[in-house]
Short mmCIF file of C-alpha atoms in Angstrom, two decimals:
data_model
loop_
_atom_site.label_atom_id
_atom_site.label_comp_id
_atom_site.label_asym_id
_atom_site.label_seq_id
_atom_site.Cartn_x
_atom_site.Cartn_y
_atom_site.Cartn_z
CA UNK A 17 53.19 -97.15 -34.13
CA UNK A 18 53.52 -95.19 -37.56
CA UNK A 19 55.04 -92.16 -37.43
CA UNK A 20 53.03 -88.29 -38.11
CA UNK A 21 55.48 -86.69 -40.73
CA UNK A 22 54.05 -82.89 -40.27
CA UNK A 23 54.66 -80.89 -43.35
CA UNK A 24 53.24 -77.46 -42.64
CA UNK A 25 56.14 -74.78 -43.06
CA UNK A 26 57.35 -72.15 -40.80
CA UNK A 27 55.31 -69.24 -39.70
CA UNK A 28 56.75 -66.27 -38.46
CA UNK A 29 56.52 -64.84 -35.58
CA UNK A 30 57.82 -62.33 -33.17
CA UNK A 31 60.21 -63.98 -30.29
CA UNK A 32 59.05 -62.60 -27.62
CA UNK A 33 60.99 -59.41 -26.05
CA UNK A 34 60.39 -60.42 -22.55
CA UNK A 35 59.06 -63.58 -20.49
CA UNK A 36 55.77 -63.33 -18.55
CA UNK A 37 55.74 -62.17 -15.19
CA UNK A 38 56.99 -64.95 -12.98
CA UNK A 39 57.70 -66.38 -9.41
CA UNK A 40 61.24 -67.16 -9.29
CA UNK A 41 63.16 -69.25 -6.81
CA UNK A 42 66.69 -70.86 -6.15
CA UNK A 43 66.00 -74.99 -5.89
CA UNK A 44 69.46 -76.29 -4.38
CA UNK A 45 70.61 -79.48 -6.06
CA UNK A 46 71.77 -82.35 -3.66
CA UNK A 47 75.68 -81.19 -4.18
CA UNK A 48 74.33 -77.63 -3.36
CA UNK A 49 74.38 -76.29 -6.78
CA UNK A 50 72.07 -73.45 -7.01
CA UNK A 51 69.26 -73.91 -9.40
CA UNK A 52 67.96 -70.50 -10.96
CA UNK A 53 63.71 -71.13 -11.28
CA UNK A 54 60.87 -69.67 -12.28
CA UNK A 55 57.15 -70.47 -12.28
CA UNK A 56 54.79 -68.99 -14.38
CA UNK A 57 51.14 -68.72 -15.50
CA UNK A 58 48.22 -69.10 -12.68
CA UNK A 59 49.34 -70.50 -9.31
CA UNK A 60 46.33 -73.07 -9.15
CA UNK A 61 47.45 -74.13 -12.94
CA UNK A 62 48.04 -77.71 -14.19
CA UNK A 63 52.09 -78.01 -14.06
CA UNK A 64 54.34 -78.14 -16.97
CA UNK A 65 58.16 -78.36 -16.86
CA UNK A 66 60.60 -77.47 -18.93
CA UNK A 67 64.36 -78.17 -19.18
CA UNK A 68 66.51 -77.07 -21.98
CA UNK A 69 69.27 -78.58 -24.04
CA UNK A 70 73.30 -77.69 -23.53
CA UNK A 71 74.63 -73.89 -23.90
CA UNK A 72 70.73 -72.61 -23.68
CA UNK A 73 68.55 -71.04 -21.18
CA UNK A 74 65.26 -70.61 -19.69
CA UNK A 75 64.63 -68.38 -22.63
CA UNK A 76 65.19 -70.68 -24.93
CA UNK A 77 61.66 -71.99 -23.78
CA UNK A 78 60.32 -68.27 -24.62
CA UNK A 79 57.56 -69.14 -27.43
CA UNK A 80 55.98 -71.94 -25.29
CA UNK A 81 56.08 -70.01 -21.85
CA UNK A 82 54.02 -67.08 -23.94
CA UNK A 83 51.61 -69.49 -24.74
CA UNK A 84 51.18 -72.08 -22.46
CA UNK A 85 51.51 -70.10 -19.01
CA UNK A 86 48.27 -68.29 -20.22
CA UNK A 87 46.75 -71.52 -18.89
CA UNK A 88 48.88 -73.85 -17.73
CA UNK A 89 51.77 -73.08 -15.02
CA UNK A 90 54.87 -73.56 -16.38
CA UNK A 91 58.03 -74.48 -14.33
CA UNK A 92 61.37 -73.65 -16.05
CA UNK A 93 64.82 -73.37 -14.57
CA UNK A 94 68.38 -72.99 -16.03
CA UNK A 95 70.76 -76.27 -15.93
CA UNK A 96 73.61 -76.22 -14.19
CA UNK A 97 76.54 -74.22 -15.27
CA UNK A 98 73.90 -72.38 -17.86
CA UNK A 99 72.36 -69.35 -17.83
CA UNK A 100 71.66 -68.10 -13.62
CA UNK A 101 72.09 -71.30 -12.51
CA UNK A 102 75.47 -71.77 -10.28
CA UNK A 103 79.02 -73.64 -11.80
CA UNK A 104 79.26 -76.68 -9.39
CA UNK A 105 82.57 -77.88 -8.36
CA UNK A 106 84.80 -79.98 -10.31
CA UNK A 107 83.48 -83.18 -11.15
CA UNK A 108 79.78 -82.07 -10.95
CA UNK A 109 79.07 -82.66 -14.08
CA UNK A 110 77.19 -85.92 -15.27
CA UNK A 111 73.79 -87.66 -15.97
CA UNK A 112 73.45 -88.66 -12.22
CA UNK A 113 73.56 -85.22 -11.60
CA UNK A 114 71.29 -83.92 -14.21
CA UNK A 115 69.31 -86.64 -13.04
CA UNK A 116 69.06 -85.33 -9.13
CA UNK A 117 68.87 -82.05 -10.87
CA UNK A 118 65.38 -82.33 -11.98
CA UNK A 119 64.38 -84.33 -9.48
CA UNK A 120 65.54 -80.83 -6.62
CA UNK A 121 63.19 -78.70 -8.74
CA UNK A 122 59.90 -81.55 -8.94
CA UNK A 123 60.39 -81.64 -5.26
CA UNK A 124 60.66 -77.50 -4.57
CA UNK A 125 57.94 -76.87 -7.15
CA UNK A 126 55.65 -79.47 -6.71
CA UNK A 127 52.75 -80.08 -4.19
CA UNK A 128 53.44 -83.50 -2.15
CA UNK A 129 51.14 -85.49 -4.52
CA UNK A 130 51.44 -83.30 -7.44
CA UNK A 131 52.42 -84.66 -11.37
CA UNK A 132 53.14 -82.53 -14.01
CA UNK A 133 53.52 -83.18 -17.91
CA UNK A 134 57.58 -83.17 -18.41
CA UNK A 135 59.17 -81.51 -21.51
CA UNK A 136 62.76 -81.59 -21.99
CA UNK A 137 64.84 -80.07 -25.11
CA UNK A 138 68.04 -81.89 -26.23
CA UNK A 139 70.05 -82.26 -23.32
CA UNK A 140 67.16 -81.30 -21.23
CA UNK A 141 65.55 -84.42 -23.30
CA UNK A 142 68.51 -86.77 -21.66
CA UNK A 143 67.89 -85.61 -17.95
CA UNK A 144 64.71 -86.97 -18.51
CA UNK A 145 65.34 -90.17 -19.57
CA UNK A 146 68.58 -90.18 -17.00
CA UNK A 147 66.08 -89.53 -14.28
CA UNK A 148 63.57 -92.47 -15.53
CA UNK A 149 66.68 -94.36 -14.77
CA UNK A 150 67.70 -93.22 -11.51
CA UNK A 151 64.28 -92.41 -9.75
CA UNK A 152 62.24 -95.02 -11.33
CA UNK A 153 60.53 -95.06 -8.41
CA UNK A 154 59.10 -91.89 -8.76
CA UNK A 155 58.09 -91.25 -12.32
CA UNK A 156 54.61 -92.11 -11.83
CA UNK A 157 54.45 -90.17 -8.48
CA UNK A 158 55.88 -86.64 -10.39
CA UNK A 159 54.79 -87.43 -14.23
CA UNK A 160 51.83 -88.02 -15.86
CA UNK A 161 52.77 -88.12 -18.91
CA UNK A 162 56.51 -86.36 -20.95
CA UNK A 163 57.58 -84.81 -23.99
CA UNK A 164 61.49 -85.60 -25.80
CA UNK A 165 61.83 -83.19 -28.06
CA UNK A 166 64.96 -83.15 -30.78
CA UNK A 167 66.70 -85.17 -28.41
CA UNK A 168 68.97 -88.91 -28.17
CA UNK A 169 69.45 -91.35 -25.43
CA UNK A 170 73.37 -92.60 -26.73
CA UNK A 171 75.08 -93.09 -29.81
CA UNK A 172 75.88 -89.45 -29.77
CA UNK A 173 79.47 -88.93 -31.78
CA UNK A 174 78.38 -90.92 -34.74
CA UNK A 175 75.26 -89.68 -35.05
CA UNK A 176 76.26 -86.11 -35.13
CA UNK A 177 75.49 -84.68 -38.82
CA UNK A 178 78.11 -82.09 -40.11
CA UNK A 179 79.58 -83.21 -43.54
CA UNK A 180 78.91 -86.72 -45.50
CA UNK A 181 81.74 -89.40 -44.35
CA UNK A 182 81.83 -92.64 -46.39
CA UNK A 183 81.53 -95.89 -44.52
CA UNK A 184 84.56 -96.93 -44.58
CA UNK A 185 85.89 -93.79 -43.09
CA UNK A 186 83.78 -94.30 -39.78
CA UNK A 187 86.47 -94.22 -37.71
CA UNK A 188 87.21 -90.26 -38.92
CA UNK A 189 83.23 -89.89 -38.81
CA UNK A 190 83.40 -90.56 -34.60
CA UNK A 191 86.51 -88.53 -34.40
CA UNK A 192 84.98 -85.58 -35.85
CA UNK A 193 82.12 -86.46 -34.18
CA UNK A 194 83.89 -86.28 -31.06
CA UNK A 195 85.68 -83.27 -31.82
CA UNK A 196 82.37 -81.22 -32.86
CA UNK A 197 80.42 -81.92 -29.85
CA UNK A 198 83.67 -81.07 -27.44
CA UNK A 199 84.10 -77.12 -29.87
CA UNK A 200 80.21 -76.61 -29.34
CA UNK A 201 80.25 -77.10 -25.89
CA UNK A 202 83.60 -75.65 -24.84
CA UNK A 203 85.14 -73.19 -27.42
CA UNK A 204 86.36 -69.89 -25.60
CA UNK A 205 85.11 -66.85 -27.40
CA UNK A 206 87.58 -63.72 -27.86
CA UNK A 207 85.89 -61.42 -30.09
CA UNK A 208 88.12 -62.72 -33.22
CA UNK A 209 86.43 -66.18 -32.74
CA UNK A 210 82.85 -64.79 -32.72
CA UNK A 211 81.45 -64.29 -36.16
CA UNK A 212 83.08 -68.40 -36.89
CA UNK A 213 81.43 -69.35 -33.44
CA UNK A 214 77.57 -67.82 -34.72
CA UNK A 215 78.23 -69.55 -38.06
CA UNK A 216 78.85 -72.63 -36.10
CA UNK A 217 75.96 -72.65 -33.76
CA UNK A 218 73.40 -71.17 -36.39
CA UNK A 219 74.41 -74.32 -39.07
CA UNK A 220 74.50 -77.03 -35.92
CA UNK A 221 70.97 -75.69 -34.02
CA UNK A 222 68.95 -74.49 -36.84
CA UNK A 223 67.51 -75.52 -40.16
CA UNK A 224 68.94 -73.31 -43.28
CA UNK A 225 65.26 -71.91 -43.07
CA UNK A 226 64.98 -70.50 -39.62
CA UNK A 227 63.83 -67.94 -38.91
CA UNK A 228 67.42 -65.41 -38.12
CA UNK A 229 65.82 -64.76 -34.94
CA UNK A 230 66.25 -68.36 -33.43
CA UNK A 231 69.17 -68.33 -34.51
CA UNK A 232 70.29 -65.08 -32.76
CA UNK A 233 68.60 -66.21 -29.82
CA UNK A 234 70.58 -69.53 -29.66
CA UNK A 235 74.01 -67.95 -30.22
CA UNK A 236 73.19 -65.17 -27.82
CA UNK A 237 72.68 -67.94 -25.32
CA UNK A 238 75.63 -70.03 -26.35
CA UNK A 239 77.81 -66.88 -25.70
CA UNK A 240 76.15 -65.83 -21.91
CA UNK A 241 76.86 -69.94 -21.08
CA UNK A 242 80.19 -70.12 -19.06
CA UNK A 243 82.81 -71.79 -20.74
CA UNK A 244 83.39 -74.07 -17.68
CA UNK A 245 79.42 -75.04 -18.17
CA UNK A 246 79.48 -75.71 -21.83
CA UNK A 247 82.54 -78.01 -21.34
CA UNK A 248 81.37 -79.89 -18.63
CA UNK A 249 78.22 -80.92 -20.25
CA UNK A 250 80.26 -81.58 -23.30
CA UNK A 251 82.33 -83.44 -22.27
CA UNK A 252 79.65 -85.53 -19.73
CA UNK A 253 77.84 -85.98 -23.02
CA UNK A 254 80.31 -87.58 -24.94
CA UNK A 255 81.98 -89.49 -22.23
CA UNK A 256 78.42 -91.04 -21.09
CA UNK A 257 76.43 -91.09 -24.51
CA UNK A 258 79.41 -91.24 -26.52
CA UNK A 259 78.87 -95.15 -27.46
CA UNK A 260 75.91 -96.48 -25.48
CA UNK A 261 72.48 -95.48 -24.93
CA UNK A 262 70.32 -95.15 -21.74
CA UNK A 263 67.91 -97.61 -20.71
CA UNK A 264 64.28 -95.96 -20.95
CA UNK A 265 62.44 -99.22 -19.39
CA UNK A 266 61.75 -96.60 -16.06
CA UNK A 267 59.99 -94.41 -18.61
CA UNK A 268 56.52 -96.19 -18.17
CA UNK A 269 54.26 -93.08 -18.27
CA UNK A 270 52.81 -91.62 -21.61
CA UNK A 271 55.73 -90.59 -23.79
CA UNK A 272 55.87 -88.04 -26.97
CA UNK A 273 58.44 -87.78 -28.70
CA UNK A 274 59.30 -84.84 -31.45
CA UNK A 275 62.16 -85.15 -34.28
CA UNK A 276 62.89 -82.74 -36.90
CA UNK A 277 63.85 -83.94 -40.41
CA UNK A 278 67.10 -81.66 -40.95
CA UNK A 279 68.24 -82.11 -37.30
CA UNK A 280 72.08 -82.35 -37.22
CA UNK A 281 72.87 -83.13 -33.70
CA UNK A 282 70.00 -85.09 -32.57
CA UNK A 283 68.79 -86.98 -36.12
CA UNK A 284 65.63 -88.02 -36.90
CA UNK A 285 66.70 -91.97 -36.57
CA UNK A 286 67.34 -90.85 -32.74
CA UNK A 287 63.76 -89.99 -32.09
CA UNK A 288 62.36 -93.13 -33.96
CA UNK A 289 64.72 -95.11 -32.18
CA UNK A 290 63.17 -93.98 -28.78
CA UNK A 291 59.99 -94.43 -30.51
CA UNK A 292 61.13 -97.89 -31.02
CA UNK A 293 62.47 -98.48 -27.57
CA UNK A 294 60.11 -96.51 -24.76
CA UNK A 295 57.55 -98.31 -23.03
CA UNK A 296 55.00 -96.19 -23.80
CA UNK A 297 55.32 -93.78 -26.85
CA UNK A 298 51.54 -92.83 -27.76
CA UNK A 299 52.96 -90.38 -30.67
CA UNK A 300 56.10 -89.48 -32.85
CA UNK A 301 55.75 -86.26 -34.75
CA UNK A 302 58.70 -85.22 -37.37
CA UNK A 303 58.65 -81.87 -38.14
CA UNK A 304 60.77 -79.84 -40.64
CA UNK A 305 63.88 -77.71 -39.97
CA UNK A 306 66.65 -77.94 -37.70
CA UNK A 307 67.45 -79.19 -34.04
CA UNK A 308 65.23 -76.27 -32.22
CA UNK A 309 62.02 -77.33 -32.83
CA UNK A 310 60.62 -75.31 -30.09
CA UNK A 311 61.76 -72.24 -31.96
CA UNK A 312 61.74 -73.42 -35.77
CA UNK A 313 58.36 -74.84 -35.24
CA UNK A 314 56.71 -73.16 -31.80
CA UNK A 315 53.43 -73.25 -32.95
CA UNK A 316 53.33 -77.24 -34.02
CA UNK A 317 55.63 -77.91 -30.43
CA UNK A 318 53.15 -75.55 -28.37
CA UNK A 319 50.18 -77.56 -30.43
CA UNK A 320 51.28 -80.98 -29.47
CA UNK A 321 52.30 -79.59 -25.82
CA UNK A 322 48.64 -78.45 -24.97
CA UNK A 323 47.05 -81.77 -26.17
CA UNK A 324 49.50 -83.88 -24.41
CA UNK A 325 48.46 -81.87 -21.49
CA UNK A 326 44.70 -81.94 -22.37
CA UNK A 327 44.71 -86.02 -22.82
CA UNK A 328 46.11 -85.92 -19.11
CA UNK A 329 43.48 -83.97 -17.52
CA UNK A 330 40.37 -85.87 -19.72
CA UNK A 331 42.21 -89.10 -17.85
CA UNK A 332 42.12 -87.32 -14.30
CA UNK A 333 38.73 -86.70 -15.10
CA UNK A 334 37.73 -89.94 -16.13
CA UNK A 335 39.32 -91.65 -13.30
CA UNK A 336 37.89 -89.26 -10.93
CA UNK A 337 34.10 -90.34 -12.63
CA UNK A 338 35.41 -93.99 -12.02
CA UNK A 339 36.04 -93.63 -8.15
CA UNK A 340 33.35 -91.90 -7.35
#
């Protein structure tokens, strides 16, 4: 499989003020975390979730929900430790329980029989593939088909792109690595620290060419996630994806995945090395910018969305010809 190398530059367009009207919900995870939900577009609608990457929110999500809940109902909810989600107790963060995570809110959201088209964002990307893992058994029973999006399944520290280190200084190149990853997710922020901090996020989420809103957005997020949440999952990502890399054999259903060529957290080599290594890939789209594709590039992500989700329902219709 070759990848699509999209070239089409960024079109602006207003962030929207407000997310549609919703249904919202608490899903409790199996430790009894709270899980802040909502579900939106038509109640009869074909289901799409969404999970978000580290130090975001539902509202990070806020171009595709405009579009896509017009037809589609789209189930988002924050992580925990992020956004109005609850801070579990110590020792409740890892990839298990991201893992259980999404599984609480397919089961609350769900109809018994019910599969949905799976999106995840960054870290929101990982939970997917850590869920592959752990409920293997399920992913054809809840999936029909999911989306990674700027996202990595190990290899994390080294990968991480913030200035050029020669070879030979690899060792310094994990360290800072290390070190980056632990500041994004955990730095406290008195006000002294927060013009540094939006420089920080801004040149780690976003391509030089964003538009400033994402980049707003994204910091404004970054600030409203507690520090106890950003340092968790920092710290969980490192110490679990720090040096190895998942195993995506459990991720049998149809599988796109979405890189962006000036990505400096998640690279592009990350998303053509789960092109390389997931059962079933059927595309792998690079876009330009930076690592929030769903915001640099909404209207390419909420393209590729709708026809992932419009392949699904010509094979539920085709099957449905079939058996009867």
């Amino acid at each position: 499989m070759s990848a699509r190398k999209s070239t089409r530059g960024k079109t602006r367009c207003q962030l929207p003020d407000a997310l549609p009207p919703s249904r919202t919900l608490t899903v409790r995870a199996a430790d009894g975390t709270p899980l802040h939900t909502q579900v939106f577009g038509p109640p009869d609608g074909y289901p799409i979730v969404l999970t978000h990457g580290i130090v975001c929110a539902i509202r990070a999500w806020a171009y595709q929900i405009a579009d896509l809940a017009a037809d589609y109902r789209v189930i988002a909810f924050d992580h925990r430790g992020h956004g109005r989600s609850g801070v579990p107790r110590r020792g409740g963060y890892s990839l298990q329980h991201l893992a259980a995570d999404l599984d609480a809110v397919l089961d609350a959201t769900l109809a018994p029989h019910e599969r949905a088209v799976i999106a995840g964002h960054s870290m929101g990307g990982i939970t997917i593939a850590a869920w592959s893992h752990r409920f293997r058994h399920k992913v054809t029973r809840r999936a029909d088909a999911v989306a990674l999006i700027n996202t990595t399944t190990g290899d994390l520290v080294r990968k991480v792109k913030l200035l050029p280190v020669p070879r030979e200084l690899s060792a310094a190149r994990v360290l800072a690595g290390r070190s980056l990853i632990n500041a994004f997710g955990g730095v406290p922020l008195p006000g002294a620290v927060r013009i540094a901090s939006h420089y920080l996020v801004a040149m780690l989420a976003v391509g030089a060419d964003a538009d400033p809103s994402a980049a707003r957005l994204i910091h404004e997020l970054f600030v409203q996630t507690s520090p106890v949440g950003r340092g968790g999952c920092a710290k969980m990502l490192v110490d679990e994806l720090g040096s190895r890399y998942l195993d995506l054999d459990g991720l049998t259903v149809p599988t796109l995945v979405i890189g962006s060529q000036r990505d400096r957290l998640t690279p592009m080599s990350q998303s053509r090395r789960i092109a390389r290594t997931a059962p079933n890939v059927v595309d792998l789209v690079e876009l330009p910018g930076g690592h929030c594709a769903m915001l640099e590039q909404h209207h390419e992500v909420n393209r590729h969305l709708r026809a992932l989700a419009e392949s699904v329902a010509v094979r539920h219709a085709r099957a449905h010809r079939i058996s009867s």
